[in-house]
PDB file of C-alpha atoms and ligand atoms in Angstrom:
ATOM      1  CA  MET A  11     122.674 185.661 127.612  1.00 44.00           C
ATOM      2  CA  ARG A  12     119.566 186.089 129.781  1.00 46.00           C
ATOM      3  CA  VAL A  13     119.766 188.944 132.194  1.00 45.00           C
ATOM      4  CA  VAL A  14     116.933 188.833 134.647  1.00 43.00           C
ATOM      5  CA  GLY A  15     116.705 191.509 137.316  1.00 39.00           C
ATOM      6  CA  CYS A  16     114.961 191.020 140.607  1.00 39.00           C
ATOM      7  CA  GLY A  17     111.223 191.478 140.185  1.00 39.00           C
ATOM      8  CA  GLY A  18     111.160 189.755 136.857  1.00 43.00           C
ATOM      9  CA  ARG A  19     109.754 191.476 133.787  1.00 46.00           C
ATOM     10  CA  GLN A  20     110.969 194.972 134.500  1.00 55.00           C
ATOM     11  CA  GLY A  21     114.588 193.869 134.800  1.00 69.00           C
ATOM     12  CA  ALA A  22     114.672 191.641 131.789  1.00 88.00           C
ATOM     13  CA  GLN A  23     116.825 192.741 128.910  1.00 95.00           C
ATOM     14  CA  PHE A  24     116.368 191.779 125.316  1.00 97.00           C
ATOM     15  CA  THR A  25     118.601 189.214 123.638  1.00 97.00           C
ATOM     16  CA  ALA A  26     119.387 189.648 119.957  1.00 97.00           C
ATOM     17  CA  PRO A  27     117.713 189.205 117.513  1.00 98.00           C
ATOM     18  CA  PHE A  28     114.976 190.680 119.705  1.00 98.00           C
ATOM     19  CA  SER A  29     115.218 194.324 120.683  1.00 97.00           C
ATOM     20  CA  ARG A  30     111.702 195.730 121.110  1.00 98.00           C
ATOM     21  CA  ASP A  31     108.294 194.828 122.512  1.00 98.00           C
ATOM     22  CA  LEU A  32     106.348 193.104 119.725  1.00 98.00           C
ATOM     23  CA  SER A  33     102.602 193.345 119.973  1.00 98.00           C
ATOM     24  CA  TYR A  34      99.286 193.431 118.112  1.00 98.00           C
ATOM     25  CA  THR A  35      98.753 197.071 117.040  1.00 98.00           C
ATOM     26  CA  PRO A  36      95.919 197.185 114.497  1.00 98.00           C
ATOM     27  CA  PRO A  37      95.369 198.613 111.998  1.00 97.00           C
ATOM     28  CA  GLN A  38      99.151 199.103 111.361  1.00 97.00           C
ATOM     29  CA  LEU A  39     100.629 195.738 112.179  1.00 98.00           C
ATOM     30  CA  MET A  40     104.221 195.426 113.371  1.00 98.00           C
ATOM     31  CA  LYS A  41     106.472 193.901 110.761  1.00 98.00           C
ATOM     32  CA  GLY A  42     110.074 192.794 110.518  1.00 98.00           C
ATOM     33  CA  SER A  43     112.563 189.955 110.642  1.00 98.00           C
ATOM     34  CA  ASP A  44     112.128 189.904 114.434  1.00 98.00           C
ATOM     35  CA  VAL A  45     108.415 189.104 113.901  1.00 98.00           C
ATOM     36  CA  THR A  46     109.293 186.316 111.471  1.00 98.00           C
ATOM     37  CA  ILE A  47     111.799 184.860 113.898  1.00 98.00           C
ATOM     38  CA  LEU A  48     109.288 185.142 116.745  1.00 98.00           C
ATOM     39  CA  GLN A  49     106.664 183.291 114.747  1.00 98.00           C
ATOM     40  CA  SER A  50     109.116 180.616 113.548  1.00 98.00           C
ATOM     41  CA  LEU A  51     110.128 179.823 117.134  1.00 98.00           C
ATOM     42  CA  LEU A  52     106.552 179.945 118.443  1.00 98.00           C
ATOM     43  CA  LEU A  53     105.692 177.243 115.906  1.00 98.00           C
ATOM     44  CA  ARG A  54     108.058 174.950 117.828  1.00 98.00           C
ATOM     45  CA  SER A  55     106.108 175.350 121.065  1.00 98.00           C
ATOM     46  CA  PRO A  56     103.747 172.523 122.033  1.00 98.00           C
ATOM     47  CA  HIS A  57     101.345 175.182 123.254  1.00 98.00           C
ATOM     48  CA  VAL A  58     101.026 176.839 119.816  1.00 97.00           C
ATOM     49  CA  SER A  59      99.159 175.680 116.723  1.00 92.00           C
ATOM     50  CA  GLY A  60      97.772 177.173 113.548  1.00 87.00           C
ATOM     51  CA  LEU A  61     100.254 180.015 113.155  1.00 95.00           C
ATOM     52  CA  VAL A  62     101.840 181.074 109.897  1.00 93.00           C
ATOM     53  CA  ALA A  63     105.237 182.868 109.859  1.00 94.00           C
ATOM     54  CA  SER A  64     104.041 185.918 107.892  1.00 95.00           C
ATOM     55  CA  GLY A  65     106.367 188.552 109.310  1.00 97.00           C
ATOM     56  CA  GLU A  66     103.335 190.548 110.476  1.00 98.00           C
ATOM     57  CA  TYR A  67     102.117 190.598 114.081  1.00 98.00           C
ATOM     58  CA  GLY A  68      98.465 189.874 113.494  1.00 98.00           C
ATOM     59  CA  GLU A  69      95.788 188.484 115.785  1.00 97.00           C
ATOM     60  CA  ALA A  70      96.990 184.891 115.280  1.00 97.00           C
ATOM     61  CA  THR A  71     100.447 185.902 116.502  1.00 98.00           C
ATOM     62  CA  LYS A  72      98.963 187.606 119.560  1.00 98.00           C
ATOM     63  CA  ASN A  73      96.957 184.447 120.289  1.00 98.00           C
ATOM     64  CA  ALA A  74     100.079 182.328 119.828  1.00 98.00           C
ATOM     65  CA  VAL A  75     102.111 184.501 122.188  1.00 98.00           C
ATOM     66  CA  GLU A  76      99.343 184.277 124.817  1.00 98.00           C
ATOM     67  CA  ALA A  77      99.267 180.482 124.415  1.00 98.00           C
ATOM     68  CA  PHE A  78     103.048 180.297 124.775  1.00 98.00           C
ATOM     69  CA  GLN A  79     102.966 182.557 127.843  1.00 98.00           C
ATOM     70  CA  SER A  80     100.190 180.750 129.652  1.00 98.00           C
ATOM     71  CA  GLY A  81     101.653 177.369 128.717  1.00 98.00           C
ATOM     72  CA  ASN A  82     104.866 178.435 130.304  1.00 98.00           C
ATOM     73  CA  LYS A  83     103.341 180.176 133.356  1.00 97.00           C
ATOM     74  CA  LEU A  84     104.184 183.713 132.266  1.00 97.00           C
ATOM     75  CA  SER A  85     101.530 186.472 132.472  1.00 96.00           C
ATOM     76  CA  ASP A  86      99.614 186.125 129.211  1.00 96.00           C
ATOM     77  CA  ASP A  87      99.402 189.697 127.933  1.00 97.00           C
ATOM     78  CA  GLY A  88     100.036 188.754 124.309  1.00 97.00           C
ATOM     79  CA  ILE A  89     103.061 191.060 124.145  1.00 98.00           C
ATOM     80  CA  ALA A  90     106.401 189.526 123.183  1.00 98.00           C
ATOM     81  CA  GLY A  91     108.717 191.475 125.463  1.00 98.00           C
ATOM     82  CA  ALA A  92     112.132 190.626 126.801  1.00 98.00           C
ATOM     83  CA  GLU A  93     111.024 187.982 129.314  1.00 97.00           C
ATOM     84  CA  THR A  94     108.862 186.165 126.768  1.00 98.00           C
ATOM     85  CA  THR A  95     111.382 186.274 123.938  1.00 98.00           C
ATOM     86  CA  ASN A  96     114.255 185.189 126.261  1.00 98.00           C
ATOM     87  CA  LEU A  97     112.253 182.146 127.300  1.00 98.00           C
ATOM     88  CA  LEU A  98     111.353 181.470 123.674  1.00 98.00           C
ATOM     89  CA  LEU A  99     115.065 181.522 122.751  1.00 98.00           C
ATOM     90  CA  ASP A 100     115.945 179.263 125.690  1.00 98.00           C
ATOM     91  CA  LEU A 101     113.305 176.716 124.749  1.00 98.00           C
ATOM     92  CA  HIS A 102     113.106 176.841 120.977  1.00 98.00           C
ATOM     93  CA  MET A 103     116.193 178.473 119.371  1.00 98.00           C
ATOM     94  CA  TYR A 104     117.565 175.041 118.430  1.00 98.00           C
ATOM     95  CA  ASP A 105     115.898 173.541 115.407  1.00 98.00           C
ATOM     96  CA  GLY A 106     116.644 169.848 116.092  1.00 98.00           C
ATOM     97  CA  TYR A 107     117.905 169.594 112.481  1.00 98.00           C
ATOM     98  CA  LYS A 108     119.842 166.389 111.764  1.00 98.00           C
ATOM     99  CA  ASP A 109     121.914 165.639 108.674  1.00 98.00           C
ATOM    100  CA  SER A 110     120.223 163.058 106.466  1.00 97.00           C
ATOM    101  CA  GLY A 111     123.487 161.239 105.677  1.00 97.00           C
ATOM    102  CA  THR A 112     122.712 161.594 101.983  1.00 97.00           C
ATOM    103  CA  VAL A 113     123.153 164.157  99.199  1.00 98.00           C
ATOM    104  CA  LEU A 114     119.936 165.393  97.591  1.00 98.00           C
ATOM    105  CA  PRO A 115     119.617 164.455  93.927  1.00 97.00           C
ATOM    106  CA  GLY A 116     120.740 167.204  91.535  1.00 98.00           C
ATOM    107  CA  PHE A 117     123.573 168.477  93.679  1.00 98.00           C
ATOM    108  CA  LYS A 118     127.300 167.830  93.026  1.00 98.00           C
ATOM    109  CA  TYR A 119     128.506 168.106  96.633  1.00 99.00           C
ATOM    110  CA  LYS A 120     127.605 168.578 100.259  1.00 99.00           C
ATOM    111  CA  VAL A 121     129.615 170.104 103.080  1.00 99.00           C
ATOM    112  CA  TYR A 122     128.475 168.692 106.438  1.00 99.00           C
ATOM    113  CA  ILE A 123     129.476 170.462 109.622  1.00 99.00           C
ATOM    114  CA  PRO A 124     128.557 168.928 112.986  1.00 98.00           C
ATOM    115  CA  VAL A 125     128.814 171.754 115.556  1.00 98.00           C
ATOM    116  CA  PHE A 126     128.571 172.102 119.341  1.00 98.00           C
ATOM    117  CA  LYS A 127     126.407 174.681 121.017  1.00 98.00           C
ATOM    118  CA  ASN A 128     129.669 176.268 122.084  1.00 98.00           C
ATOM    119  CA  ARG A 129     130.802 177.562 118.700  1.00 98.00           C
ATOM    120  CA  SER A 130     134.247 178.498 120.042  1.00 98.00           C
ATOM    121  CA  VAL A 131     135.145 174.828 119.594  1.00 98.00           C
ATOM    122  CA  GLU A 132     136.727 174.133 116.207  1.00 98.00           C
ATOM    123  CA  VAL A 133     135.062 171.201 114.461  1.00 98.00           C
ATOM    124  CA  SER A 134     135.731 169.007 111.443  1.00 98.00           C
ATOM    125  CA  ALA A 135     133.801 169.718 108.187  1.00 98.00           C
ATOM    126  CA  SER A 136     133.339 166.912 105.665  1.00 98.00           C
ATOM    127  CA  LEU A 137     133.082 167.354 101.906  1.00 99.00           C
ATOM    128  CA  TYR A 138     130.944 164.676 100.141  1.00 98.00           C
ATOM    129  CA  ASP A 139     130.514 164.134  96.428  1.00 98.00           C
ATOM    130  CA  ALA A 140     127.129 163.516  94.732  1.00 98.00           C
ATOM    131  CA  ASP A 141     127.432 159.813  95.534  1.00 98.00           C
ATOM    132  CA  ASN A 142     127.925 160.573  99.189  1.00 98.00           C
ATOM    133  CA  ASN A 143     131.601 159.550  99.164  1.00 98.00           C
ATOM    134  CA  LEU A 144     133.778 161.459 101.659  1.00 98.00           C
ATOM    135  CA  ARG A 145     136.331 163.445  99.689  1.00 98.00           C
ATOM    136  CA  PHE A 146     137.941 165.702 102.290  1.00 98.00           C
ATOM    137  CA  SER A 147     137.800 166.655 106.007  1.00 98.00           C
ATOM    138  CA  PHE A 148     139.075 169.932 107.287  1.00 98.00           C
ATOM    139  CA  PRO A 149     138.849 172.089 110.475  1.00 98.00           C
ATOM    140  CA  VAL A 150     136.333 174.947 110.613  1.00 98.00           C
ATOM    141  CA  LYS A 151     134.879 177.390 113.061  1.00 98.00           C
ATOM    142  CA  THR A 152     131.286 178.771 112.967  1.00 98.00           C
ATOM    143  CA  HIS A 153     131.450 181.376 115.752  1.00 98.00           C
ATOM    144  CA  GLY A 154     130.098 184.821 114.910  1.00 98.00           C
ATOM    145  CA  GLN A 155     130.687 188.097 116.711  1.00 98.00           C
ATOM    146  CA  ASN A 156     130.232 188.676 120.412  1.00 98.00           C
ATOM    147  CA  ALA A 157     127.502 190.892 121.908  1.00 95.00           C
ATOM    148  CA  ALA A 158     128.498 193.942 123.931  1.00 92.00           C
ATOM    149  CA  ASP A 159     128.458 191.837 127.103  1.00 92.00           C
ATOM    150  CA  GLY A 160     131.085 189.483 125.660  1.00 94.00           C
ATOM    151  CA  THR A 161     128.787 186.520 125.098  1.00 95.00           C
ATOM    152  CA  ALA A 162     128.431 185.050 121.581  1.00 97.00           C
ATOM    153  CA  LEU A 163     125.630 186.410 119.382  1.00 98.00           C
ATOM    154  CA  ASN A 164     123.340 183.470 118.650  1.00 98.00           C
ATOM    155  CA  MET A 165     122.647 182.111 115.137  1.00 98.00           C
ATOM    156  CA  LEU A 166     119.392 184.086 114.749  1.00 98.00           C
ATOM    157  CA  ALA A 167     121.112 187.438 115.304  1.00 98.00           C
ATOM    158  CA  GLY A 168     122.811 189.481 112.649  1.00 97.00           C
ATOM    159  CA  ASP A 169     126.607 188.806 112.734  1.00 97.00           C
ATOM    160  CA  GLY A 170     125.927 185.856 115.059  1.00 98.00           C
ATOM    161  CA  SER A 171     127.017 182.200 114.649  1.00 98.00           C
ATOM    162  CA  THR A 172     126.486 180.378 111.364  1.00 98.00           C
ATOM    163  CA  PRO A 173     122.865 179.158 111.280  1.00 98.00           C
ATOM    164  CA  THR A 174     122.109 175.473 111.552  1.00 98.00           C
ATOM    165  CA  GLY A 175     120.027 173.547 109.011  1.00 98.00           C
ATOM    166  CA  LEU A 176     120.240 172.612 105.371  1.00 98.00           C
ATOM    167  CA  MET A 177     120.906 175.213 102.689  1.00 98.00           C
ATOM    168  CA  THR A 178     122.007 175.351  99.085  1.00 98.00           C
ATOM    169  CA  PHE A 179     125.657 176.244  98.593  1.00 98.00           C
ATOM    170  CA  ASP A 180     127.571 177.421  95.531  1.00 98.00           C
ATOM    171  CA  LEU A 181     131.129 178.108  94.482  1.00 98.00           C
ATOM    172  CA  ASN A 182     131.829 181.791  93.682  1.00 98.00           C
ATOM    173  CA  THR A 183     134.939 183.601  92.456  1.00 98.00           C
ATOM    174  CA  PRO A 184     137.073 185.114  95.261  1.00 98.00           C
ATOM    175  CA  GLU A 185     135.910 188.079  97.273  1.00 98.00           C
ATOM    176  CA  GLU A 186     137.746 191.332  96.493  1.00 97.00           C
ATOM    177  CA  ASP A 187     139.036 191.735 100.077  1.00 97.00           C
ATOM    178  CA  VAL A 188     141.789 189.100 100.020  1.00 97.00           C
ATOM    179  CA  LYS A 189     143.016 189.879 103.516  1.00 97.00           C
ATOM    180  CA  ASP A 190     139.620 189.102 105.124  1.00 97.00           C
ATOM    181  CA  PHE A 191     138.363 186.476 102.695  1.00 98.00           C
ATOM    182  CA  GLY A 192     141.432 184.879 101.161  1.00 98.00           C
ATOM    183  CA  PRO A 193     142.555 184.600  97.528  1.00 98.00           C
ATOM    184  CA  TYR A 194     140.513 181.454  96.655  1.00 98.00           C
ATOM    185  CA  PRO A 195     136.950 180.867  95.429  1.00 98.00           C
ATOM    186  CA  VAL A 196     134.432 180.963  98.291  1.00 98.00           C
ATOM    187  CA  ASN A 197     131.284 178.949  98.876  1.00 98.00           C
ATOM    188  CA  ARG A 198     128.097 180.941  99.376  1.00 98.00           C
ATOM    189  CA  ALA A 199     124.966 179.775 101.294  1.00 98.00           C
ATOM    190  CA  VAL A 200     122.174 180.671  98.908  1.00 98.00           C
ATOM    191  CA  GLN A 201     118.804 179.390 100.101  1.00 98.00           C
ATOM    192  CA  GLY A 202     117.755 177.716 103.350  1.00 98.00           C
ATOM    193  CA  LEU A 203     115.852 174.460 102.979  1.00 98.00           C
ATOM    194  CA  ALA A 204     115.449 173.104 106.541  1.00 98.00           C
ATOM    195  CA  GLY A 205     116.029 174.017 110.126  1.00 98.00           C
ATOM    196  CA  ASN A 206     116.763 177.619 111.134  1.00 98.00           C
ATOM    197  CA  ALA A 207     118.340 178.238 107.758  1.00 98.00           C
ATOM    198  CA  ALA A 208     114.894 177.717 106.152  1.00 98.00           C
ATOM    199  CA  PHE A 209     113.570 181.039 107.505  1.00 98.00           C
ATOM    200  CA  LEU A 210     116.881 182.891 107.931  1.00 98.00           C
ATOM    201  CA  ILE A 211     118.623 182.414 104.561  1.00 97.00           C
ATOM    202  CA  SER A 212     118.576 184.577 102.635  1.00 91.00           C
ATOM    203  CA  ASP A 213     115.558 186.646 103.752  1.00 92.00           C
ATOM    204  CA  ILE A 214     116.999 187.594 107.115  1.00 97.00           C
ATOM    205  CA  ARG A 215     120.741 186.652 107.007  1.00 96.00           C
ATOM    206  CA  ASP A 216     122.820 186.702 103.849  1.00 92.00           C
ATOM    207  CA  GLY A 217     126.439 186.849 102.987  1.00 94.00           C
ATOM    208  CA  ILE A 218     127.002 183.526 104.790  1.00 97.00           C
ATOM    209  CA  LEU A 219     130.176 182.182 103.125  1.00 98.00           C
ATOM    210  CA  MET A 220     132.784 179.508 103.709  1.00 98.00           C
ATOM    211  CA  HIS A 221     136.122 181.174 103.277  1.00 98.00           C
ATOM    212  CA  THR A 222     139.576 181.800 104.647  1.00 98.00           C
ATOM    213  CA  GLY A 223     141.631 184.938 105.179  1.00 98.00           C
ATOM    214  CA  ASP A 224     144.973 186.196 106.370  1.00 98.00           C
ATOM    215  CA  PHE A 225     144.541 184.227 109.611  1.00 98.00           C
ATOM    216  CA  ASP A 226     147.436 183.915 112.133  1.00 97.00           C
ATOM    217  CA  PRO A 227     148.332 180.222 112.081  1.00 96.00           C
ATOM    218  CA  SER A 228     149.613 180.392 115.658  1.00 97.00           C
ATOM    219  CA  LEU A 229     146.103 181.329 116.931  1.00 97.00           C
ATOM    220  CA  PRO A 230     142.730 179.525 116.761  1.00 97.00           C
ATOM    221  CA  LEU A 231     140.592 180.333 113.696  1.00 98.00           C
ATOM    222  CA  PRO A 232     139.082 183.816 114.240  1.00 98.00           C
ATOM    223  CA  ASN A 233     135.418 184.574 114.869  1.00 98.00           C
ATOM    224  CA  SER A 234     133.406 185.555 111.775  1.00 98.00           C
ATOM    225  CA  HIS A 235     130.247 187.548 111.092  1.00 97.00           C
ATOM    226  CA  GLY A 236     128.329 184.322 110.538  1.00 98.00           C
ATOM    227  CA  CYS A 237     130.578 182.688 107.957  1.00 98.00           C
ATOM    228  CA  VAL A 238     132.372 179.367 108.165  1.00 98.00           C
ATOM    229  CA  HIS A 239     136.070 179.994 108.648  1.00 98.00           C
ATOM    230  CA  SER A 240     138.860 177.640 107.655  1.00 98.00           C
ATOM    231  CA  TRP A 241     142.589 177.681 106.907  1.00 98.00           C
ATOM    232  CA  PRO A 242     143.954 178.839 103.528  1.00 98.00           C
ATOM    233  CA  ALA A 243     145.335 175.426 102.455  1.00 98.00           C
ATOM    234  CA  ASP A 244     141.977 173.762 103.215  1.00 98.00           C
ATOM    235  CA  ILE A 245     139.817 176.270 101.364  1.00 98.00           C
ATOM    236  CA  LYS A 246     142.223 175.985  98.420  1.00 98.00           C
ATOM    237  CA  GLN A 247     141.887 172.195  98.544  1.00 98.00           C
ATOM    238  CA  VAL A 248     138.066 172.364  98.648  1.00 98.00           C
ATOM    239  CA  TRP A 249     138.077 174.553  95.562  1.00 98.00           C
ATOM    240  CA  GLN A 250     140.425 172.219  93.687  1.00 98.00           C
ATOM    241  CA  ILE A 251     138.457 169.065  94.550  1.00 98.00           C
ATOM    242  CA  LEU A 252     135.172 170.762  93.545  1.00 98.00           C
ATOM    243  CA  VAL A 253     136.496 171.925  90.173  1.00 98.00           C
ATOM    244  CA  ASN A 254     138.963 169.190  89.217  1.00 98.00           C
ATOM    245  CA  ASP A 255     137.196 166.123  90.622  1.00 98.00           C
ATOM    246  CA  LEU A 256     133.491 166.943  90.980  1.00 98.00           C
ATOM    247  CA  GLY A 257     132.838 169.035  87.881  1.00 98.00           C
ATOM    248  CA  VAL A 258     131.757 172.089  89.818  1.00 98.00           C
ATOM    249  CA  VAL A 259     131.910 175.447  87.993  1.00 98.00           C
ATOM    250  CA  VAL A 260     133.129 178.658  89.625  1.00 98.00           C
ATOM    251  CA  HIS A 261     130.278 181.137  89.283  1.00 98.00           C
ATOM    252  CA  ASN A 262     130.962 184.858  89.174  1.00 98.00           C
ATOM    253  CA  ASN A 263     130.681 186.238  92.690  1.00 98.00           C
ATOM    254  CA  THR A 264     127.363 188.037  93.248  1.00 95.00           C
ATOM    255  CA  PHE A 265     128.699 189.882  96.289  1.00 94.00           C
ATOM    256  CA  GLY A 266     125.343 189.322  97.926  1.00 91.00           C
ATOM    257  CA  LYS A 267     123.144 190.653  95.151  1.00 92.00           C
ATOM    258  CA  LEU A 268     119.677 189.052  95.175  1.00 93.00           C
ATOM    259  CA  PRO A 269     118.024 187.158  93.639  1.00 95.00           C
ATOM    260  CA  TYR A 270     120.912 184.737  93.255  1.00 97.00           C
ATOM    261  CA  PRO A 271     121.232 184.216  89.458  1.00 97.00           C
ATOM    262  CA  TYR A 272     122.764 180.696  89.244  1.00 98.00           C
ATOM    263  CA  LYS A 273     121.525 177.224  90.077  1.00 98.00           C
ATOM    264  CA  PRO A 274     123.440 176.330  93.266  1.00 98.00           C
ATOM    265  CA  GLN A 275     125.603 173.260  92.745  1.00 98.00           C
ATOM    266  CA  GLY A 276     126.015 172.087  96.337  1.00 98.00           C
ATOM    267  CA  LEU A 277     124.597 171.840  99.823  1.00 98.00           C
ATOM    268  CA  LEU A 278     125.672 173.021 103.260  1.00 98.00           C
ATOM    269  CA  SER A 279     124.349 171.007 106.194  1.00 99.00           C
ATOM    270  CA  ILE A 280     125.058 172.242 109.755  1.00 98.00           C
ATOM    271  CA  ALA A 281     123.742 170.309 112.737  1.00 98.00           C
ATOM    272  CA  ILE A 282     124.171 170.622 116.496  1.00 98.00           C
ATOM    273  CA  VAL A 283     125.469 167.378 117.881  1.00 98.00           C
ATOM    274  CA  ASP A 284     125.573 168.002 121.635  1.00 96.00           C
TER     275      ASP A 284
HETATM  276  C1  LIG B   6     133.806 176.910 124.774  1.00 64.25           C
HETATM  277  O1  LIG B   6     134.925 176.321 124.077  1.00 64.25           O
HETATM  278  C2  LIG B   6     136.107 177.079 124.255  1.00 64.25           C
HETATM  279  C3  LIG B   6     137.162 176.435 123.304  1.00 64.25           C
HETATM  280  O2  LIG B   6     137.279 175.099 123.474  1.00 64.25           O
HETATM  281  C4  LIG B   6     136.482 176.957 125.688  1.00 64.25           C
HETATM  282  O3  LIG B   6     137.692 177.655 125.948  1.00 64.25           O
HETATM  283  C5  LIG B   6     135.383 177.574 126.537  1.00 64.25           C
HETATM  284  O4  LIG B   6     135.672 177.420 127.907  1.00 64.25           O
HETATM  285  C6  LIG B   6     134.035 176.901 126.237  1.00 64.25           C
HETATM  286  N1  LIG B   6     132.983 177.611 126.888  1.00 64.25           N
HETATM  287  C7  LIG B   6     132.064 177.050 127.683  1.00 64.25           C
HETATM  288  C8  LIG B   6     131.049 177.876 128.253  1.00 64.25           C
HETATM  289  O5  LIG B   6     132.085 175.816 127.830  1.00 64.25           O
HETATM  290  C1  LIG B   7     131.942 186.823  84.783  1.00 64.25           C
HETATM  291  O1  LIG B   7     132.702 188.014  84.976  1.00 64.25           O
HETATM  292  C2  LIG B   7     133.569 188.268  83.885  1.00 64.25           C
HETATM  293  C3  LIG B   7     134.469 189.419  84.301  1.00 64.25           C
HETATM  294  O2  LIG B   7     133.750 190.434  84.971  1.00 64.25           O
HETATM  295  C4  LIG B   7     132.773 188.533  82.661  1.00 64.25           C
HETATM  296  O3  LIG B   7     133.647 188.818  81.558  1.00 64.25           O
HETATM  297  C5  LIG B   7     131.958 187.320  82.340  1.00 64.25           C
HETATM  298  O4  LIG B   7     131.093 187.576  81.253  1.00 64.25           O
HETATM  299  C6  LIG B   7     131.085 186.923  83.556  1.00 64.25           C
HETATM  300  N1  LIG B   7     130.477 185.666  83.280  1.00 64.25           N
HETATM  301  C7  LIG B   7     129.173 185.449  83.500  1.00 64.25           C
HETATM  302  C8  LIG B   7     128.666 184.085  83.194  1.00 64.25           C
HETATM  303  O5  LIG B   7     128.418 186.314  83.924  1.00 64.25           O
END
């Protein structure tokens, strides 16, 4: 959430994933996932052109920050501080990604999840086969952890909501922690292809799974650390349809080890629909 004190810049507080002033500091350039995210969002600004998301705050990034600032009537000092990054999140955090309504050739399934900006709302995920036939629909939740102030961490932040976009997805043997991840095979987001997932997964965020757990059925689905949560019976059903009907193989769980050693068999598509 934006916190703007009176007087502007001085009172502004950073919003995750941003936590420090980012600036051009030659000869040792600032580096990090926050720089990559900054650049990726700047590329969505109509005031910015000719920038490459390199993860290094070079001169082109300074110029892009100045163009974003002056285009949005902020003081154009070329430093991405709290006020600038908060406005960047407000304007350009959403990727505009839309599901294509098809399944890319070479994949055996797609899970499509239309979500609302308010990730507390449980939504319906749809499992499609390679021929784009709907095989199963089931309730899911894509809300990550909350920040210290009680607001939801956004999808760009570690432990925040599940990122939107298109990504490869693959069936893995169950996690070892049955209480938190359930006893059934899990699906793992492997590589982002479009939208926010393209730059987040798996360079910046990994361990994004679709799984269940020992969830209290009398309560709403619990918040995750970025995973897609669903009920035990539904995750079991997904696994059985994938293996018995769609010819998907259960790959040995990599427990996050990179590079991912198998060819992912499916796709995960998550789009904001409000
Ligand atoms: C988000 O959705 C939850 C669950 O439906 C609801 O309780 C909450 O009021 C909503 N928050 C906002 C800000 O709309
Ligand atoms: C999967 O794991 C089992 C048990 O650890 C092992 O025996 C098997 O060789 C592994 N399979 C592959 C394809 O790595």
